[in-house]
Amino acid sequence: MSDHTDERETFHHDPIGHAEARAGMTVGELADSYGEAGIGASDIHEAVDIYSEMLDDDVTTFFGLAGAMVPTGMRAIVSELIRDGHIDVLVTTGANCTHDSIEAIGGKHHHGEVTPEGQTEREHDETLRDEGVDRIYNVYLPQEHFALFENHLRDEVFSTLEDEGAVSIQRMTEELGRANSEVNEREDVPEDAGVLAAAYENDVPVYCPAFQDSVLGLQAWMYSQTSEFTVDALADMTDITDIAYEADSAGAMVVGGGVPKNYVLQTMLVSPDAYDYAVQLTMDPSNTGGLSGATLDEARSWGKLEKDARNVSVYADATITLPLVVAAARERHSS
């Protein structure tokens, strides 16, 4: 048998170890242990390593939040990151803004079922329709909360903006954050005031480039039919590109895909620099050619990431990976 040892120019002596799962481990220790393993475990380990560097004060962090992350219980994680100064720019969906606001003013999401015993999924959803309950996989939301949200928007948000002329989407989310914060305190709501309130209280801009695709957007459109309220969809692009342009170092944490992902990444196309760090948490595969699963390495070809940027894509359910990556990175950053 010939010896090819001298021909292995790309091979390094770095044998796979074995992850540990022992009682008493911290989440940071578990993530470190993942670094001994391969496939998704090693990606999680790298994501923690990169994201912990993004938490440094000299890195301007853009956070993209897509999917049903608020109604599925990820709300407090994002709020706390904002309050602790770890998010400089938030880009999210109208749906997340809607569900965040519903909880801020007294509504609540509930544990549910996809297919209860004795029913097909369709039969179950027909029953929920009759009972006035909306389903997000295994999460329920009573429809009366949307009526509460509609009144909140009309009385506390839109009416205060209609005399300002065409407002930016960021100005609207800022006003929604203010209203959420004030109503939450005034009504003594047990639930925290949430993401938009935290952003308002800490001067963090929230961009929602496709807010029309949500109950928030529907309500804004309906209000505009009988008032002077209107939104300028292009106005935000000046502000977010200015932030990117002025950043000495920038990082992107992208949770999910769609519009928030692209809006975060495309910001660097009109900046002289690009992202120095990027972490993506997604379940969409890259081989379909779709944006949501596209690798961050692909984004490098567009000039959205620096050539020497540190980046990783983690392909798994973000309700599992986001808490793990954030907790482990914050543990490392605080030590």
Short mmCIF file of C-alpha atoms in Angstrom, two decimals:
data_model
loop_
_atom_site.label_atom_id
_atom_site.label_comp_id
_atom_site.label_asym_id
_atom_site.label_seq_id
_atom_site.Cartn_x
_atom_site.Cartn_y
_atom_site.Cartn_z
CA MET A 1 0.00 0.00 0.00
CA SER A 2 1.46 3.35 -1.02
CA ASP A 3 1.91 6.13 1.51
CA HIS A 4 0.10 9.30 0.43
CA THR A 5 0.89 11.22 3.61
CA ASP A 6 3.20 13.66 1.84
CA GLU A 7 0.52 14.39 -0.80
CA ARG A 8 -2.18 15.54 1.66
CA GLU A 9 -1.77 19.27 1.24
CA THR A 10 -5.32 20.05 2.44
CA PHE A 11 -5.39 17.45 5.20
CA HIS A 12 -4.61 18.50 8.75
CA HIS A 13 -4.22 16.32 11.80
CA ASP A 14 -7.43 17.30 13.56
CA PRO A 15 -9.25 14.10 14.57
CA ILE A 16 -12.92 14.13 15.52
CA GLY A 17 -13.43 13.95 19.26
CA HIS A 18 -16.58 13.18 21.15
CA ALA A 19 -19.08 15.62 22.58
CA GLU A 20 -19.99 15.38 26.24
CA ALA A 21 -23.39 15.60 27.89
CA ARG A 22 -22.92 15.45 31.62
CA ALA A 23 -24.89 16.72 34.57
CA GLY A 24 -23.99 20.23 35.64
CA MET A 25 -22.64 21.46 32.30
CA THR A 26 -23.32 25.07 31.39
CA VAL A 27 -24.69 25.81 27.93
CA GLY A 28 -21.33 27.35 27.07
CA GLU A 29 -19.52 24.16 28.04
CA LEU A 30 -21.96 22.16 25.92
CA ALA A 31 -21.32 24.39 22.92
CA ASP A 32 -17.57 24.02 23.45
CA SER A 33 -18.05 20.27 23.55
CA TYR A 34 -19.87 20.45 20.21
CA GLY A 35 -16.59 21.63 18.72
CA GLU A 36 -15.20 18.13 19.17
CA ALA A 37 -17.91 16.71 16.90
CA GLY A 38 -18.90 17.15 13.27
CA ILE A 39 -21.85 18.06 11.02
CA GLY A 40 -24.36 20.40 12.74
CA ALA A 41 -22.66 20.24 16.14
CA SER A 42 -19.48 21.80 14.78
CA ASP A 43 -21.56 24.47 13.00
CA ILE A 44 -23.24 25.38 16.30
CA HIS A 45 -19.83 25.63 17.94
CA GLU A 46 -18.58 27.95 15.21
CA ALA A 47 -21.76 30.04 15.38
CA VAL A 48 -21.19 30.58 19.11
CA ASP A 49 -17.58 31.51 18.47
CA ILE A 50 -18.48 34.06 15.79
CA TYR A 51 -21.52 35.51 17.55
CA SER A 52 -19.58 36.03 20.79
CA GLU A 53 -17.15 38.25 18.83
CA MET A 54 -20.12 40.16 17.39
CA LEU A 55 -21.17 41.07 20.94
CA ASP A 56 -18.11 43.31 21.36
CA ASP A 57 -18.95 46.99 21.69
CA ASP A 58 -16.99 47.99 18.58
CA VAL A 59 -19.10 45.77 16.29
CA THR A 60 -22.34 47.22 14.89
CA THR A 61 -24.76 44.29 14.96
CA PHE A 62 -27.64 43.95 12.51
CA PHE A 63 -30.19 41.36 13.66
CA GLY A 64 -32.61 39.83 11.15
CA LEU A 65 -35.65 38.10 12.65
CA ALA A 66 -37.99 36.22 10.32
CA GLY A 67 -40.46 33.39 10.85
CA ALA A 68 -42.87 32.93 13.74
CA MET A 69 -40.22 33.63 16.37
CA VAL A 70 -42.30 35.83 18.68
CA PRO A 71 -45.44 33.65 18.94
CA THR A 72 -43.29 30.55 19.46
CA GLY A 73 -41.58 31.96 22.54
CA MET A 74 -38.37 33.66 21.39
CA ARG A 75 -39.58 37.16 22.29
CA ALA A 76 -37.70 37.62 25.57
CA ILE A 77 -34.37 36.57 24.06
CA VAL A 78 -34.53 39.36 21.49
CA SER A 79 -35.82 41.92 24.01
CA GLU A 80 -32.98 41.17 26.41
CA LEU A 81 -30.37 41.41 23.66
CA ILE A 82 -31.71 44.86 22.81
CA ARG A 83 -31.76 46.00 26.44
CA ASP A 84 -28.21 44.79 26.97
CA GLY A 85 -26.92 46.69 23.94
CA HIS A 86 -26.25 43.67 21.74
CA ILE A 87 -28.53 44.69 18.85
CA ASP A 88 -27.89 47.97 17.03
CA VAL A 89 -30.36 47.43 14.19
CA LEU A 90 -33.36 45.08 14.12
CA VAL A 91 -34.96 43.98 10.85
CA THR A 92 -38.07 41.88 11.25
CA THR A 93 -41.48 41.01 9.83
CA GLY A 94 -44.86 42.62 10.29
CA ALA A 95 -46.02 39.35 11.82
CA ASN A 96 -43.41 39.47 14.58
CA CYS A 97 -44.32 43.12 15.25
CA THR A 98 -47.98 42.15 15.43
CA HIS A 99 -47.53 39.23 17.82
CA ASP A 100 -45.06 41.18 19.96
CA SER A 101 -47.58 44.00 20.33
CA ILE A 102 -50.44 41.64 21.16
CA GLU A 103 -48.49 40.27 24.12
CA ALA A 104 -47.41 43.77 25.18
CA ILE A 105 -51.01 44.94 25.54
CA GLY A 106 -52.42 41.89 27.30
CA GLY A 107 -52.93 39.13 24.73
CA LYS A 108 -51.26 35.76 24.99
CA HIS A 109 -50.28 32.84 22.76
CA HIS A 110 -51.06 29.33 23.98
CA HIS A 111 -49.75 25.80 23.63
CA GLY A 112 -51.83 23.86 21.13
CA GLU A 113 -51.89 20.77 18.98
CA VAL A 114 -51.34 20.01 15.31
CA THR A 115 -53.50 16.88 15.12
CA PRO A 116 -55.46 16.01 18.26
CA GLU A 117 -56.39 12.38 18.82
CA GLY A 118 -59.39 11.37 16.75
CA GLN A 119 -59.14 14.21 14.22
CA THR A 120 -57.28 14.83 10.99
CA GLU A 121 -55.32 18.06 10.71
CA ARG A 122 -58.00 19.49 8.43
CA GLU A 123 -60.82 18.55 10.79
CA HIS A 124 -58.89 20.12 13.65
CA ASP A 125 -58.39 23.37 11.77
CA GLU A 126 -62.05 23.47 10.81
CA THR A 127 -62.91 23.17 14.51
CA LEU A 128 -60.47 25.94 15.39
CA ARG A 129 -62.02 28.14 12.71
CA ASP A 130 -65.46 27.65 14.27
CA GLU A 131 -64.06 28.39 17.73
CA GLY A 132 -62.24 31.57 16.65
CA VAL A 133 -58.70 30.33 17.22
CA ASP A 134 -55.77 30.82 14.83
CA ARG A 135 -53.04 28.16 14.69
CA ILE A 136 -49.31 28.54 14.10
CA TYR A 137 -48.16 24.91 14.00
CA ASN A 138 -48.60 23.92 17.68
CA VAL A 139 -49.33 27.43 18.97
CA TYR A 140 -52.83 28.91 19.33
CA LEU A 141 -53.89 32.56 19.28
CA PRO A 142 -57.50 33.55 20.08
CA GLN A 143 -58.83 35.82 17.33
CA GLU A 144 -60.21 38.36 19.79
CA HIS A 145 -56.62 39.47 20.40
CA PHE A 146 -56.52 40.85 16.85
CA ALA A 147 -59.51 43.08 17.67
CA LEU A 148 -57.59 44.30 20.73
CA PHE A 149 -54.58 44.97 18.49
CA GLU A 150 -56.70 46.85 15.94
CA ASN A 151 -58.04 49.22 18.60
CA HIS A 152 -54.52 49.67 19.97
CA LEU A 153 -53.21 50.69 16.55
CA ARG A 154 -56.03 53.10 15.84
CA ASP A 155 -56.16 54.75 19.26
CA GLU A 156 -52.50 54.74 20.28
CA VAL A 157 -50.41 54.67 17.10
CA PHE A 158 -51.95 55.69 13.77
CA SER A 159 -53.88 58.63 15.19
CA THR A 160 -50.66 60.12 16.58
CA LEU A 161 -48.88 59.82 13.21
CA GLU A 162 -51.44 61.03 10.68
CA ASP A 163 -50.46 64.70 11.09
CA GLU A 164 -46.78 63.96 10.32
CA GLY A 165 -47.31 63.39 6.61
CA ALA A 166 -45.79 60.30 5.00
CA VAL A 167 -43.91 58.52 7.78
CA SER A 168 -41.20 55.91 7.42
CA ILE A 169 -41.87 52.32 8.47
CA GLN A 170 -39.21 52.75 11.15
CA ARG A 171 -41.06 55.78 12.50
CA MET A 172 -44.22 53.68 12.66
CA THR A 173 -42.49 50.81 14.53
CA GLU A 174 -40.95 53.37 16.89
CA GLU A 175 -44.39 54.78 17.69
CA LEU A 176 -45.76 51.26 18.10
CA GLY A 177 -42.95 50.51 20.55
CA ARG A 178 -43.77 53.65 22.51
CA ALA A 179 -47.45 52.74 22.65
CA ASN A 180 -46.67 49.15 23.66
CA SER A 181 -44.44 50.36 26.48
CA GLU A 182 -46.95 52.89 27.80
CA VAL A 183 -50.01 50.64 27.61
CA ASN A 184 -48.09 47.74 29.15
CA GLU A 185 -47.20 49.88 32.17
CA ARG A 186 -50.55 51.67 32.38
CA GLU A 187 -52.60 48.47 32.26
CA ASP A 188 -50.14 46.59 34.48
CA VAL A 189 -49.89 43.76 31.94
CA PRO A 190 -48.18 40.69 33.47
CA GLU A 191 -46.20 40.00 30.29
CA ASP A 192 -43.10 42.05 29.48
CA ALA A 193 -43.55 45.01 27.11
CA GLY A 194 -41.44 43.17 24.55
CA VAL A 195 -39.25 43.71 21.53
CA LEU A 196 -40.59 46.95 20.05
CA ALA A 197 -40.86 48.55 23.48
CA ALA A 198 -37.26 47.60 24.29
CA ALA A 199 -36.14 49.04 20.95
CA TYR A 200 -38.03 52.30 21.61
CA GLU A 201 -36.64 52.60 25.13
CA ASN A 202 -33.06 51.99 23.94
CA ASP A 203 -33.11 53.98 20.67
CA VAL A 204 -32.67 50.90 18.51
CA PRO A 205 -34.26 51.32 15.06
CA VAL A 206 -36.64 48.57 13.93
CA TYR A 207 -37.03 48.14 10.18
CA CYS A 208 -39.90 46.11 8.77
CA PRO A 209 -39.55 46.32 4.98
CA ALA A 210 -42.50 44.03 4.16
CA PHE A 211 -44.84 45.13 6.95
CA GLN A 212 -47.75 45.18 4.47
CA ASP A 213 -47.61 41.37 4.55
CA SER A 214 -49.17 41.14 8.02
CA VAL A 215 -52.14 42.14 10.15
CA LEU A 216 -50.17 45.28 11.01
CA GLY A 217 -50.02 46.11 7.30
CA LEU A 218 -53.67 45.35 6.74
CA GLN A 219 -54.68 47.62 9.60
CA ALA A 220 -52.39 50.40 8.37
CA TRP A 221 -53.94 50.19 4.90
CA MET A 222 -57.49 50.24 6.25
CA TYR A 223 -56.76 53.24 8.47
CA SER A 224 -55.22 55.08 5.51
CA GLN A 225 -58.49 54.77 3.56
CA THR A 226 -60.28 57.22 5.86
CA SER A 227 -57.42 59.39 7.15
CA GLU A 228 -54.29 61.27 6.14
CA PHE A 229 -52.06 58.51 7.52
CA THR A 230 -49.61 57.11 4.97
CA VAL A 231 -46.25 55.34 4.93
CA ASP A 232 -43.17 56.02 2.79
CA ALA A 233 -41.69 52.57 2.09
CA LEU A 234 -38.38 53.93 0.75
CA ALA A 235 -37.57 56.35 3.56
CA ASP A 236 -35.88 53.76 5.78
CA MET A 237 -33.24 52.86 3.25
CA THR A 238 -31.33 56.09 3.83
CA ASP A 239 -31.11 55.54 7.58
CA ILE A 240 -30.11 51.88 7.54
CA THR A 241 -27.48 52.39 4.83
CA ASP A 242 -26.06 55.34 6.78
CA ILE A 243 -25.64 53.07 9.82
CA ALA A 244 -23.86 50.49 7.68
CA TYR A 245 -21.70 53.14 6.03
CA GLU A 246 -20.54 54.56 9.35
CA ALA A 247 -19.82 51.22 11.05
CA ASP A 248 -16.15 50.52 11.72
CA SER A 249 -16.95 46.82 12.00
CA ALA A 250 -20.28 45.12 11.30
CA GLY A 251 -21.90 41.77 12.02
CA ALA A 252 -25.13 40.14 10.85
CA MET A 253 -27.14 37.68 12.92
CA VAL A 254 -29.79 36.30 10.56
CA VAL A 255 -32.58 34.20 12.07
CA GLY A 256 -34.65 32.67 9.29
CA GLY A 257 -34.71 33.92 5.72
CA GLY A 258 -37.02 35.92 3.51
CA VAL A 259 -37.14 39.69 3.45
CA PRO A 260 -35.38 40.35 6.79
CA LYS A 261 -32.38 38.29 5.68
CA ASN A 262 -31.99 40.03 2.34
CA TYR A 263 -32.68 43.48 3.77
CA VAL A 264 -29.90 43.01 6.32
CA LEU A 265 -27.42 41.68 3.77
CA GLN A 266 -28.22 44.02 0.85
CA THR A 267 -27.51 47.03 3.05
CA MET A 268 -23.80 46.47 2.42
CA LEU A 269 -24.19 46.71 -1.36
CA VAL A 270 -24.12 50.50 -1.14
CA SER A 271 -21.45 50.68 1.55
CA PRO A 272 -17.70 50.78 0.89
CA ASP A 273 -17.26 47.88 3.31
CA ALA A 274 -19.14 44.66 4.02
CA TYR A 275 -19.97 42.44 6.99
CA ASP A 276 -16.98 41.21 9.00
CA TYR A 277 -19.08 38.60 10.82
CA ALA A 278 -22.25 36.73 9.92
CA VAL A 279 -24.27 33.89 11.44
CA GLN A 280 -27.35 32.39 9.79
CA LEU A 281 -29.86 30.11 11.50
CA THR A 282 -32.18 28.53 8.95
CA MET A 283 -33.89 25.29 7.93
CA ASP A 284 -34.05 26.04 4.20
CA PRO A 285 -31.61 24.06 2.03
CA SER A 286 -29.18 25.90 -0.20
CA ASN A 287 -29.49 23.58 -3.21
CA THR A 288 -32.91 24.93 -4.25
CA GLY A 289 -31.36 28.27 -5.14
CA GLY A 290 -33.72 30.15 -2.85
CA LEU A 291 -32.69 33.16 -0.82
CA SER A 292 -33.70 31.78 2.57
CA GLY A 293 -31.32 28.82 2.38
CA ALA A 294 -28.53 30.51 0.46
CA THR A 295 -25.22 30.19 2.22
CA LEU A 296 -23.41 33.20 3.58
CA ASP A 297 -20.46 32.18 1.43
CA GLU A 298 -22.71 32.87 -1.57
CA ALA A 299 -23.43 36.32 -0.12
CA ARG A 300 -19.68 36.93 -0.18
CA SER A 301 -19.75 36.73 -3.99
CA TRP A 302 -22.19 39.65 -4.02
CA GLY A 303 -19.97 41.80 -1.82
CA LYS A 304 -22.28 41.54 1.19
CA LEU A 305 -19.54 39.90 3.29
CA GLU A 306 -15.88 40.79 3.36
CA LYS A 307 -13.63 38.26 1.66
CA ASP A 308 -12.06 37.42 5.02
CA ALA A 309 -15.32 37.61 7.00
CA ARG A 310 -15.99 34.96 9.63
CA ASN A 311 -19.32 33.32 8.87
CA VAL A 312 -21.32 30.12 9.32
CA SER A 313 -24.77 28.83 8.40
CA VAL A 314 -26.55 26.50 10.83
CA TYR A 315 -29.32 24.38 9.28
CA ALA A 316 -31.76 23.53 12.07
CA ASP A 317 -34.94 24.78 13.75
CA ALA A 318 -34.18 28.31 14.97
CA THR A 319 -36.36 27.87 18.07
CA ILE A 320 -33.72 25.32 19.12
CA THR A 321 -30.55 26.97 17.84
CA LEU A 322 -31.20 30.63 18.72
CA PRO A 323 -31.44 30.16 22.51
CA LEU A 324 -28.43 27.85 22.50
CA VAL A 325 -26.20 30.13 20.41
CA VAL A 326 -27.20 33.29 22.27
CA ALA A 327 -26.83 31.79 25.75
CA ALA A 328 -23.44 30.21 24.99
CA ALA A 329 -22.11 33.35 23.31
CA ARG A 330 -23.27 35.57 26.16
CA GLU A 331 -21.69 33.21 28.68
CA ARG A 332 -18.40 33.41 26.82
CA HIS A 333 -18.63 37.17 26.33
CA SER A 334 -19.26 37.80 30.04
CA SER A 335 -16.43 35.60 31.29
#
